[in-house]
Short mmCIF file of C-alpha atoms and ligand atoms in Angstrom, two decimals:
data_model
loop_
_atom_site.label_atom_id
_atom_site.label_comp_id
_atom_site.label_asym_id
_atom_site.label_seq_id
_atom_site.Cartn_x
_atom_site.Cartn_y
_atom_site.Cartn_z
CA MET A 1 122.58 55.78 186.75
CA SER A 2 120.82 53.06 188.74
CA VAL A 3 117.11 52.41 188.55
CA ARG A 4 116.73 53.84 192.06
CA GLN A 5 118.05 57.19 190.89
CA LEU A 6 115.44 57.55 188.11
CA PRO A 7 112.65 59.99 188.86
CA ILE A 8 109.44 58.42 190.04
CA ILE A 9 107.48 60.66 187.70
CA PRO A 10 109.28 61.28 184.39
CA ILE A 11 109.42 65.02 183.78
CA SER A 12 110.24 66.41 180.31
CA THR A 13 112.09 69.67 179.75
CA PRO A 14 110.62 72.20 177.39
CA ARG A 15 112.68 73.15 174.37
CA ILE A 16 112.30 74.46 170.83
CA GLY A 17 112.58 71.50 168.45
CA ALA A 18 111.34 68.82 170.89
CA VAL A 19 111.30 66.37 167.97
CA GLY A 20 114.15 67.98 166.02
CA LYS A 21 114.13 70.24 162.98
CA THR A 22 110.62 69.57 161.65
CA GLY A 23 111.41 71.70 158.57
CA LYS A 24 112.88 68.53 157.12
CA TRP A 25 109.35 67.15 156.70
CA ARG A 26 108.55 69.82 154.14
CA ILE A 27 107.69 69.02 150.51
CA PHE A 28 106.48 72.53 149.59
CA LYS A 29 108.07 75.68 150.92
CA PRO A 30 106.18 78.95 151.61
CA ILE A 31 107.84 82.06 150.16
CA ILE A 32 106.52 85.40 151.44
CA LYS A 33 106.66 88.21 148.88
CA GLN A 34 107.31 91.10 151.24
CA ASP A 35 106.26 93.75 148.70
CA LYS A 36 102.75 92.28 148.55
CA CYS A 37 102.33 91.67 152.32
CA VAL A 38 99.85 94.03 154.08
CA LYS A 39 100.88 92.85 157.60
CA CYS A 40 97.44 91.55 158.42
CA LEU A 41 99.05 88.68 160.42
CA GLN A 42 96.60 86.02 159.26
CA CYS A 43 99.49 83.67 158.43
CA TRP A 44 100.99 84.20 161.86
CA LEU A 45 97.67 83.57 163.61
CA TYR A 46 96.92 80.36 161.76
CA CYS A 47 100.32 78.67 161.49
CA PRO A 48 100.01 75.41 163.49
CA ASP A 49 103.80 75.25 163.94
CA ALA A 50 104.52 78.73 165.22
CA ALA A 51 106.79 78.98 162.21
CA ILE A 52 105.82 82.47 161.16
CA ILE A 53 107.94 84.96 163.02
CA ARG A 54 106.28 88.30 163.75
CA ASP A 55 108.73 91.13 164.52
CA GLU A 56 108.15 94.34 166.47
CA ASN A 57 106.85 96.04 163.32
CA ASP A 58 104.54 93.18 162.40
CA ASN A 59 106.76 92.05 159.52
CA VAL A 60 106.41 88.33 158.96
CA THR A 61 109.10 85.84 157.97
CA VAL A 62 109.16 82.03 157.88
CA ASN A 63 111.20 79.97 160.30
CA TYR A 64 112.31 77.28 157.83
CA ASP A 65 113.89 75.16 160.57
CA TYR A 66 110.38 74.25 161.77
CA CYS A 67 107.87 75.08 159.00
CA LYS A 68 106.32 71.78 157.84
CA GLY A 69 105.00 73.18 154.57
CA CYS A 70 101.29 72.62 155.30
CA GLY A 71 100.31 75.57 153.06
CA ILE A 72 97.75 77.08 155.46
CA CYS A 73 99.54 80.45 155.44
CA ALA A 74 99.53 80.58 151.61
CA HIS A 75 95.89 79.50 151.42
CA GLU A 76 94.69 82.03 154.01
CA CYS A 77 96.75 85.07 152.97
CA PRO A 78 94.10 87.54 151.73
CA VAL A 79 96.42 89.22 149.22
CA LYS A 80 98.17 86.05 147.97
CA ALA A 81 101.52 87.24 149.18
CA ILE A 82 102.68 83.69 149.94
CA GLU A 83 103.60 81.18 147.28
CA MET A 84 104.25 77.47 147.85
CA VAL A 85 107.18 76.14 145.85
CA LYS A 86 108.44 72.57 145.63
CA GLU A 87 111.52 71.85 147.73
CA GLU A 88 114.54 70.68 145.69
CA MET B 1 91.03 96.12 175.45
CA PRO B 2 89.00 94.00 173.01
CA LEU B 3 90.86 91.06 171.48
CA SER B 4 92.33 91.42 168.02
CA ILE B 5 95.15 89.73 166.13
CA LYS B 6 97.39 92.75 166.75
CA ASN B 7 97.10 92.66 170.50
CA LEU B 8 97.65 88.94 170.94
CA PRO B 9 101.16 88.47 172.38
CA LYS B 10 103.88 88.00 169.76
CA GLU B 11 105.73 85.31 171.74
CA GLU B 12 104.75 81.67 171.92
CA ILE B 13 103.63 81.06 175.49
CA LEU B 14 102.45 77.50 175.43
CA LEU B 15 103.53 75.64 172.26
CA GLN B 16 106.96 75.97 170.72
CA PRO B 17 107.98 75.13 167.16
CA GLY B 18 109.43 71.71 166.47
CA HIS B 19 106.56 69.73 167.91
CA ALA B 20 105.32 66.41 166.55
CA ALA B 21 101.93 67.35 165.03
CA CYS B 22 101.15 66.44 161.42
CA PRO B 23 101.36 69.31 158.90
CA GLY B 24 98.17 71.42 159.08
CA CYS B 25 97.11 70.05 162.45
CA PRO B 26 94.39 72.11 164.20
CA ILE B 27 95.82 71.25 167.64
CA GLY B 28 98.86 73.42 167.02
CA ILE B 29 96.64 76.39 166.17
CA GLY B 30 94.36 75.79 169.17
CA LEU B 31 97.17 75.41 171.75
CA ARG B 32 98.93 78.53 170.48
CA ILE B 33 95.74 80.52 171.06
CA VAL B 34 95.21 79.00 174.53
CA GLY B 35 98.71 80.13 175.52
CA LYS B 36 98.35 83.62 174.08
CA VAL B 37 95.05 84.25 175.89
CA LEU B 38 95.54 82.46 179.22
CA GLY B 39 99.24 83.27 179.63
CA LYS B 40 102.06 81.61 181.52
CA ARG B 41 100.14 81.00 184.77
CA THR B 42 98.41 78.01 183.24
CA VAL B 43 98.49 74.30 184.08
CA ILE B 44 97.22 71.95 181.46
CA VAL B 45 95.94 68.40 181.89
CA VAL B 46 96.06 66.12 178.86
CA PRO B 47 94.73 62.59 178.65
CA ALA B 48 95.86 60.06 176.00
CA CYS B 49 95.24 61.70 172.60
CA CYS B 50 97.15 63.16 169.67
CA THR B 51 98.29 66.02 171.93
CA SER B 52 100.24 63.63 174.13
CA ILE B 53 102.33 62.75 171.05
CA ILE B 54 102.49 66.31 169.74
CA GLN B 55 104.08 67.55 172.99
CA GLY B 56 107.12 65.46 172.09
CA PRO B 57 108.91 62.38 173.45
CA TYR B 58 110.65 62.24 176.84
CA PRO B 59 113.00 63.88 177.88
CA TYR B 60 111.84 66.90 175.82
CA SER B 61 108.56 68.75 175.51
CA ALA B 62 107.29 71.36 173.12
CA ILE B 63 104.99 72.72 175.86
CA LYS B 64 106.31 75.57 177.95
CA VAL B 65 103.75 75.52 180.81
CA PRO B 66 103.32 72.73 183.36
CA LEU B 67 101.44 69.85 181.66
CA VAL B 68 100.23 66.69 183.34
CA ASN B 69 99.62 63.58 181.26
CA VAL B 70 96.88 61.47 182.77
CA ILE B 71 95.02 58.28 182.04
CA PHE B 72 92.15 58.57 179.59
CA ALA B 73 89.16 58.65 181.94
CA ALA B 74 90.63 60.92 184.58
CA SER B 75 91.35 64.36 183.06
CA ALA B 76 88.57 66.36 184.71
CA ALA B 77 89.11 64.61 188.08
CA VAL B 78 92.84 65.35 187.99
CA ALA B 79 92.19 68.98 187.04
CA SER B 80 89.68 69.24 189.93
CA GLY B 81 92.38 68.01 192.30
CA ILE B 82 94.94 70.51 190.99
CA ALA B 83 92.40 73.38 191.24
CA SER B 84 91.53 72.35 194.84
CA ALA B 85 95.20 72.22 195.77
CA PHE B 86 95.75 75.74 194.42
CA GLU B 87 92.69 76.89 196.31
CA ALA B 88 94.02 75.36 199.56
CA MET B 89 97.40 76.99 198.98
CA GLY B 90 95.77 80.36 198.43
CA VAL B 91 96.93 80.55 194.82
CA ARG B 92 94.24 82.38 192.88
CA ASP B 93 95.87 83.41 189.59
CA VAL B 94 96.43 80.06 187.84
CA ASN B 95 94.18 78.72 185.08
CA VAL B 96 93.72 74.97 185.37
CA VAL B 97 92.84 73.68 181.93
CA VAL B 98 91.86 70.29 180.57
CA TRP B 99 92.76 69.83 176.89
CA ALA B 100 91.17 66.57 175.80
CA GLY B 101 90.07 64.98 172.53
CA ASP B 102 86.54 63.99 171.61
CA GLY B 103 87.20 60.37 172.52
CA GLY B 104 88.53 61.47 175.89
CA THR B 105 85.49 63.75 176.39
CA ALA B 106 82.38 62.39 174.71
CA ASP B 107 83.14 58.74 175.50
CA ILE B 108 85.87 57.79 177.96
CA GLY B 109 86.10 60.92 180.12
CA LEU B 110 82.41 61.73 180.25
CA GLN B 111 81.77 60.63 183.83
CA ALA B 112 84.75 62.56 185.25
CA LEU B 113 83.68 65.57 183.19
CA SER B 114 80.12 65.33 184.52
CA GLY B 115 81.38 64.94 188.07
CA ALA B 116 83.60 68.01 187.91
CA ALA B 117 80.85 70.05 186.25
CA GLU B 118 78.28 69.05 188.85
CA ARG B 119 80.68 70.07 191.62
CA ASN B 120 81.30 73.31 189.72
CA ASP B 121 85.07 72.86 190.16
CA ASN B 122 87.13 75.83 189.11
CA ILE B 123 88.59 74.62 185.81
CA ILE B 124 88.40 75.35 182.07
CA TYR B 125 87.64 72.15 180.19
CA ILE B 126 88.41 72.34 176.45
CA CYS B 127 87.39 69.50 174.22
CA TYR B 128 89.18 69.74 170.86
CA ASP B 129 86.90 67.73 168.66
CA ASN B 130 88.49 66.09 165.62
CA GLU B 131 85.51 63.78 165.46
CA ALA B 132 87.29 60.45 165.92
CA TYR B 133 90.06 58.63 167.81
CA MET B 134 92.78 60.02 165.59
CA ASN B 135 95.88 59.10 167.56
CA THR B 136 95.17 55.39 167.27
CA GLY B 137 94.25 55.45 163.58
CA ILE B 138 90.86 57.14 162.96
CA GLN B 139 88.32 55.03 164.87
CA ARG B 140 84.80 56.38 165.29
CA SER B 141 83.79 58.10 168.51
CA SER B 142 80.35 59.20 169.68
CA SER B 143 81.38 62.61 168.31
CA THR B 144 81.92 61.32 164.75
CA PRO B 145 79.19 62.76 162.48
CA TYR B 146 76.57 60.91 160.45
CA LYS B 147 77.93 59.08 157.37
CA ALA B 148 81.54 59.87 158.06
CA TRP B 149 84.05 57.23 157.09
CA THR B 150 86.41 56.05 159.80
CA THR B 151 88.41 52.81 160.00
CA THR B 152 85.63 51.36 162.12
CA THR B 153 82.74 52.79 160.07
CA VAL B 154 83.93 51.84 156.59
CA THR B 155 80.55 52.50 154.95
CA GLY B 156 79.89 55.66 156.95
CA LYS B 157 78.71 56.07 160.54
CA GLN B 158 75.00 55.30 160.99
CA GLU B 159 74.45 57.50 164.04
CA PHE B 160 74.52 61.26 164.52
CA LYS B 161 77.07 63.16 166.56
CA LYS B 162 76.56 63.32 170.32
CA ASN B 163 75.76 66.85 171.48
CA VAL B 164 78.24 67.19 174.32
CA PRO B 165 78.08 70.96 174.90
CA ALA B 166 74.28 70.64 175.37
CA ILE B 167 74.80 67.83 177.88
CA VAL B 168 77.39 69.84 179.79
CA ALA B 169 75.18 72.96 179.75
CA GLN B 170 72.52 70.97 181.67
CA HIS B 171 74.88 70.87 184.69
CA ARG B 172 73.98 74.49 185.47
CA ILE B 173 77.56 75.68 185.22
CA PRO B 174 78.48 79.33 184.70
CA TYR B 175 79.89 79.02 181.17
CA VAL B 176 79.59 76.74 178.13
CA ALA B 177 80.68 77.64 174.59
CA THR B 178 81.32 76.16 171.19
CA ALA B 179 84.13 77.35 168.94
CA SER B 180 85.86 76.40 165.69
CA ILE B 181 89.53 76.45 164.67
CA GLY B 182 88.30 78.37 161.62
CA TYR B 183 87.52 81.36 163.91
CA PRO B 184 90.41 81.62 166.38
CA LEU B 185 89.45 85.09 167.62
CA ASP B 186 85.94 83.89 168.59
CA PHE B 187 87.68 81.04 170.43
CA ALA B 188 90.10 83.52 172.03
CA GLU B 189 87.28 85.76 173.27
CA LYS B 190 85.53 82.74 174.83
CA LEU B 191 88.70 81.66 176.53
CA GLN B 192 89.25 85.14 177.89
CA LYS B 193 85.71 85.22 179.24
CA ALA B 194 86.10 81.73 180.79
CA SER B 195 89.33 82.78 182.51
CA LYS B 196 87.49 85.50 184.40
CA ILE B 197 84.70 83.27 185.70
CA LYS B 198 84.99 81.14 188.84
CA GLY B 199 83.59 77.63 188.58
CA PHE B 200 83.36 75.11 185.79
CA LYS B 201 83.81 76.39 182.21
CA TYR B 202 83.44 74.23 179.14
CA ILE B 203 84.55 75.03 175.57
CA HIS B 204 83.90 72.61 172.71
CA LEU B 205 86.33 73.41 169.90
CA LEU B 206 85.75 71.88 166.48
CA ALA B 207 89.18 70.88 165.14
CA PRO B 208 89.23 69.71 161.50
CA CYS B 209 91.91 67.02 161.08
CA PRO B 210 93.45 66.82 157.58
CA VAL B 211 94.62 63.21 158.09
CA GLY B 212 91.42 61.78 159.55
CA TRP B 213 88.95 63.85 157.55
CA ARG B 214 90.89 63.33 154.34
CA PHE B 215 91.51 66.89 153.12
CA ASP B 216 94.61 68.78 152.00
CA PRO B 217 96.53 70.20 155.07
CA SER B 218 96.31 73.72 153.64
CA LEU B 219 92.51 73.61 154.10
CA THR B 220 92.26 73.21 157.91
CA ILE B 221 91.02 76.78 158.42
CA GLU B 222 88.72 76.73 155.42
CA VAL B 223 87.06 73.50 156.58
CA GLY B 224 86.73 74.97 160.10
CA LYS B 225 85.04 78.04 158.61
CA LEU B 226 82.70 76.04 156.35
CA ALA B 227 81.53 73.93 159.27
CA VAL B 228 80.23 77.19 160.76
CA LEU B 229 79.07 78.93 157.58
CA THR B 230 76.93 75.94 156.57
CA GLY B 231 75.22 76.08 159.95
CA LEU B 232 76.36 72.58 160.83
CA TRP B 233 78.49 73.78 163.70
CA PRO B 234 76.86 76.80 165.38
CA LEU B 235 79.05 79.11 167.47
CA TYR B 236 77.34 79.96 170.70
CA GLU B 237 77.78 80.48 174.42
CA VAL B 238 75.57 79.72 177.41
CA GLU B 239 76.49 82.21 180.16
CA ASN B 240 74.73 81.67 183.48
CA GLY B 241 72.10 79.68 181.61
CA VAL B 242 71.43 82.26 178.90
CA PHE B 243 72.00 81.04 175.36
CA ARG B 244 73.44 83.38 172.74
CA LEU B 245 74.73 82.77 169.20
CA THR B 246 78.14 84.43 168.64
CA SER B 247 80.21 86.02 165.82
CA ILE B 248 79.46 84.60 162.35
CA SER B 249 76.66 82.36 163.57
CA LEU B 250 74.62 85.37 164.68
CA GLY B 251 73.98 86.17 161.03
CA LEU B 252 72.95 82.65 160.05
CA LEU B 253 69.46 82.64 161.53
CA ASP B 254 68.50 83.81 158.02
CA LYS B 255 68.70 80.59 156.03
CA SER B 256 69.64 82.34 152.80
CA ARG B 257 72.93 83.36 154.38
CA ARG B 258 73.96 79.78 155.11
CA VAL B 259 76.33 78.03 152.68
CA PRO B 260 74.85 74.75 151.33
CA VAL B 261 76.08 71.91 153.54
CA GLU B 262 77.18 69.95 150.48
CA LYS B 263 80.09 72.35 150.02
CA TYR B 264 81.48 71.37 153.44
CA LEU B 265 80.87 67.63 152.97
CA ARG B 266 82.38 67.45 149.46
CA LEU B 267 85.64 68.99 150.57
CA GLN B 268 86.40 66.00 152.73
CA GLY B 269 87.42 62.49 151.64
CA ARG B 270 85.65 60.97 154.68
CA PHE B 271 82.31 61.90 153.00
CA LYS B 272 83.39 60.85 149.50
CA HIS B 273 80.81 58.05 149.31
CA ILE B 274 77.75 60.03 150.39
CA THR B 275 74.69 60.10 148.17
CA ASP B 276 72.26 62.92 147.28
CA GLU B 277 69.88 61.28 149.71
CA ASP B 278 72.44 61.61 152.54
CA ILE B 279 72.97 65.24 151.69
CA LYS B 280 69.19 65.79 151.95
CA VAL B 281 69.28 64.22 155.41
CA TYR B 282 72.00 66.66 156.31
CA GLU B 283 70.09 69.65 154.93
CA GLU B 284 67.02 68.68 156.98
CA TYR B 285 69.26 68.23 160.01
CA VAL B 286 70.65 71.74 159.64
CA ASP B 287 67.20 73.29 159.09
CA GLN B 288 65.80 71.58 162.20
CA LEU B 289 68.87 72.54 164.24
CA TRP B 290 68.38 76.20 163.33
CA GLU B 291 64.70 76.12 164.19
CA VAL B 292 65.77 75.05 167.66
CA LEU B 293 68.57 77.63 167.80
CA ARG B 294 66.10 80.39 166.85
CA LYS B 295 64.03 79.48 169.90
CA LEU B 296 67.05 79.30 172.19
CA HIS B 297 68.81 82.49 171.14
CA GLY B 298 68.67 85.15 173.87
CA LYS B 299 66.73 82.92 176.25
CA LYS B 300 67.49 81.42 179.64
CA ILE B 301 67.70 77.69 178.86
CA VAL B 302 68.94 76.20 182.13
C1 TPP C 401 92.17 53.34 178.65
C2 TPP C 401 92.79 53.56 177.33
N1 TPP C 401 92.24 53.02 176.22
C3 TPP C 401 92.81 53.19 175.01
C4 TPP C 401 93.93 53.90 174.87
C5 TPP C 401 94.55 54.10 173.48
N2 TPP C 401 94.39 55.43 172.97
C6 TPP C 401 95.34 56.37 173.10
S1 TPP C 401 95.01 57.81 172.34
C7 TPP C 401 93.51 57.20 171.81
C8 TPP C 401 92.61 58.03 170.89
C9 TPP C 401 92.11 59.27 171.57
O1 TPP C 401 91.08 59.87 170.80
P1 TPP C 401 90.61 61.34 171.14
O2 TPP C 401 90.36 61.48 172.57
O3 TPP C 401 89.52 61.67 170.22
O4 TPP C 401 91.92 62.21 170.80
P2 TPP C 401 92.65 62.33 169.39
O5 TPP C 401 93.66 61.24 169.33
O6 TPP C 401 91.65 62.21 168.33
O7 TPP C 401 93.35 63.64 169.42
C10 TPP C 401 93.33 55.87 172.23
C11 TPP C 401 92.17 55.03 171.91
C12 TPP C 401 94.52 54.44 176.02
N3 TPP C 401 95.66 55.18 175.99
N4 TPP C 401 93.97 54.24 177.24
S1 SF4 C 402 98.71 86.73 155.57
FE1 SF4 C 402 99.76 87.60 153.79
S2 SF4 C 402 99.40 89.81 153.93
FE2 SF4 C 402 98.85 88.96 155.91
S3 SF4 C 402 100.74 89.18 157.14
FE3 SF4 C 402 100.84 87.12 156.21
S4 SF4 C 402 101.94 87.37 154.26
FE4 SF4 C 402 101.34 89.43 154.96
S1 SF4 C 403 103.46 76.29 155.46
FE1 SF4 C 403 102.32 75.74 157.34
S2 SF4 C 403 103.97 75.39 158.86
FE2 SF4 C 403 104.89 76.53 157.17
S3 SF4 C 403 104.76 78.67 157.79
FE3 SF4 C 403 102.95 78.22 156.50
S4 SF4 C 403 101.31 77.67 157.98
FE4 SF4 C 403 103.30 77.53 159.09
MG1 MG C 404 89.60 62.80 168.49
#
């Protein structure tokens, strides 16, 4: 491609994983104990990485491809249903 | 329908996973809420700041709505232009939003912000305030609080934080509000209100930054809550000139219900060096602030 063919304004394309699988950054991993969860959705609301998946029935699971392991979900869960464990 | 967690949309409308923010970053939380409340018909203008990195490197972007990256000083002016263009084209259902840092708002973008506010241009300006120039390595801004360590205030900042929402409110615009990442639903309600008002809307969102404020990334929400519960960061709105405390802050006019400010300060490494004397200064600051808020609450102030 010649310089002339380049766009005058660079335009990025949206995609999931714009900087790759950010789950690789993780040191601690959140584990949701489903039997304790009361579906309050606090973890889903607060996750900075949109890495808590909320299904049609408000069940929550972690998207480990992108969860960075910040621990906010575990810290904010009112019933302590989320535990942070060290990655191997 | 009143806003609640349950009726916020499940899908991610603005920010997708796999973005470049640090773990525990408040910007991710804030942008997700903006998308869920304002919806797809949103254009966002971002000056140089952490967000311009978070969105991801060319040729990819984590942001699903049109986003325009602009030079530091110009965000409000660019947003005004976009809003005017939509107006001229007869497009009425798009939210034009500025999403700028405290450096890009309280310092470098202040004149463009003031210009757009004075013209009452039809935009929502959101300042996410992480209280320093974080993207370039934690330099102080005029929004950095008293005694906070930054790489350019190594013994603690000598000056107090600039009160930007109060300055903006003096432009006689229809809507000004403060918010905190610790209370996303309060923020969501204010965004929803702002989206229904024509003219200039300003929301100042306190955004605790684990890296720059030196706290564990799991504590972003807790720090955002404590800022409010101590009375240091009051949640309020000024609608058509009438000042009103909102949500949790409504209950804090009674001093006995405020958490001691020390609890907030001691949670953060940037205040590690502060003395009992400094804490006293902070306590007096909060008391004086609430004497003023008591007088403002429920009154027409502009
Ligand atoms: C005119 C200009 N000066 C300096 C910079 C370098 N710069 C890029 S981001 C940034 C910090 C922005 O701070 P703030 O607005 O508070 O946003 P934050 O990074 O904290 O999110 C600076 C100084 C620039 N891009 N343009
Ligand atoms: S915060 Fe805890 S209880 Fe609430 S939905 Fe998440 S895991 Fe379940
Ligand atoms: S650890 Fe952090 S990034 Fe991972 S799911 Fe919990 S809140 Fe989201
Ligand atoms: Mg900043």
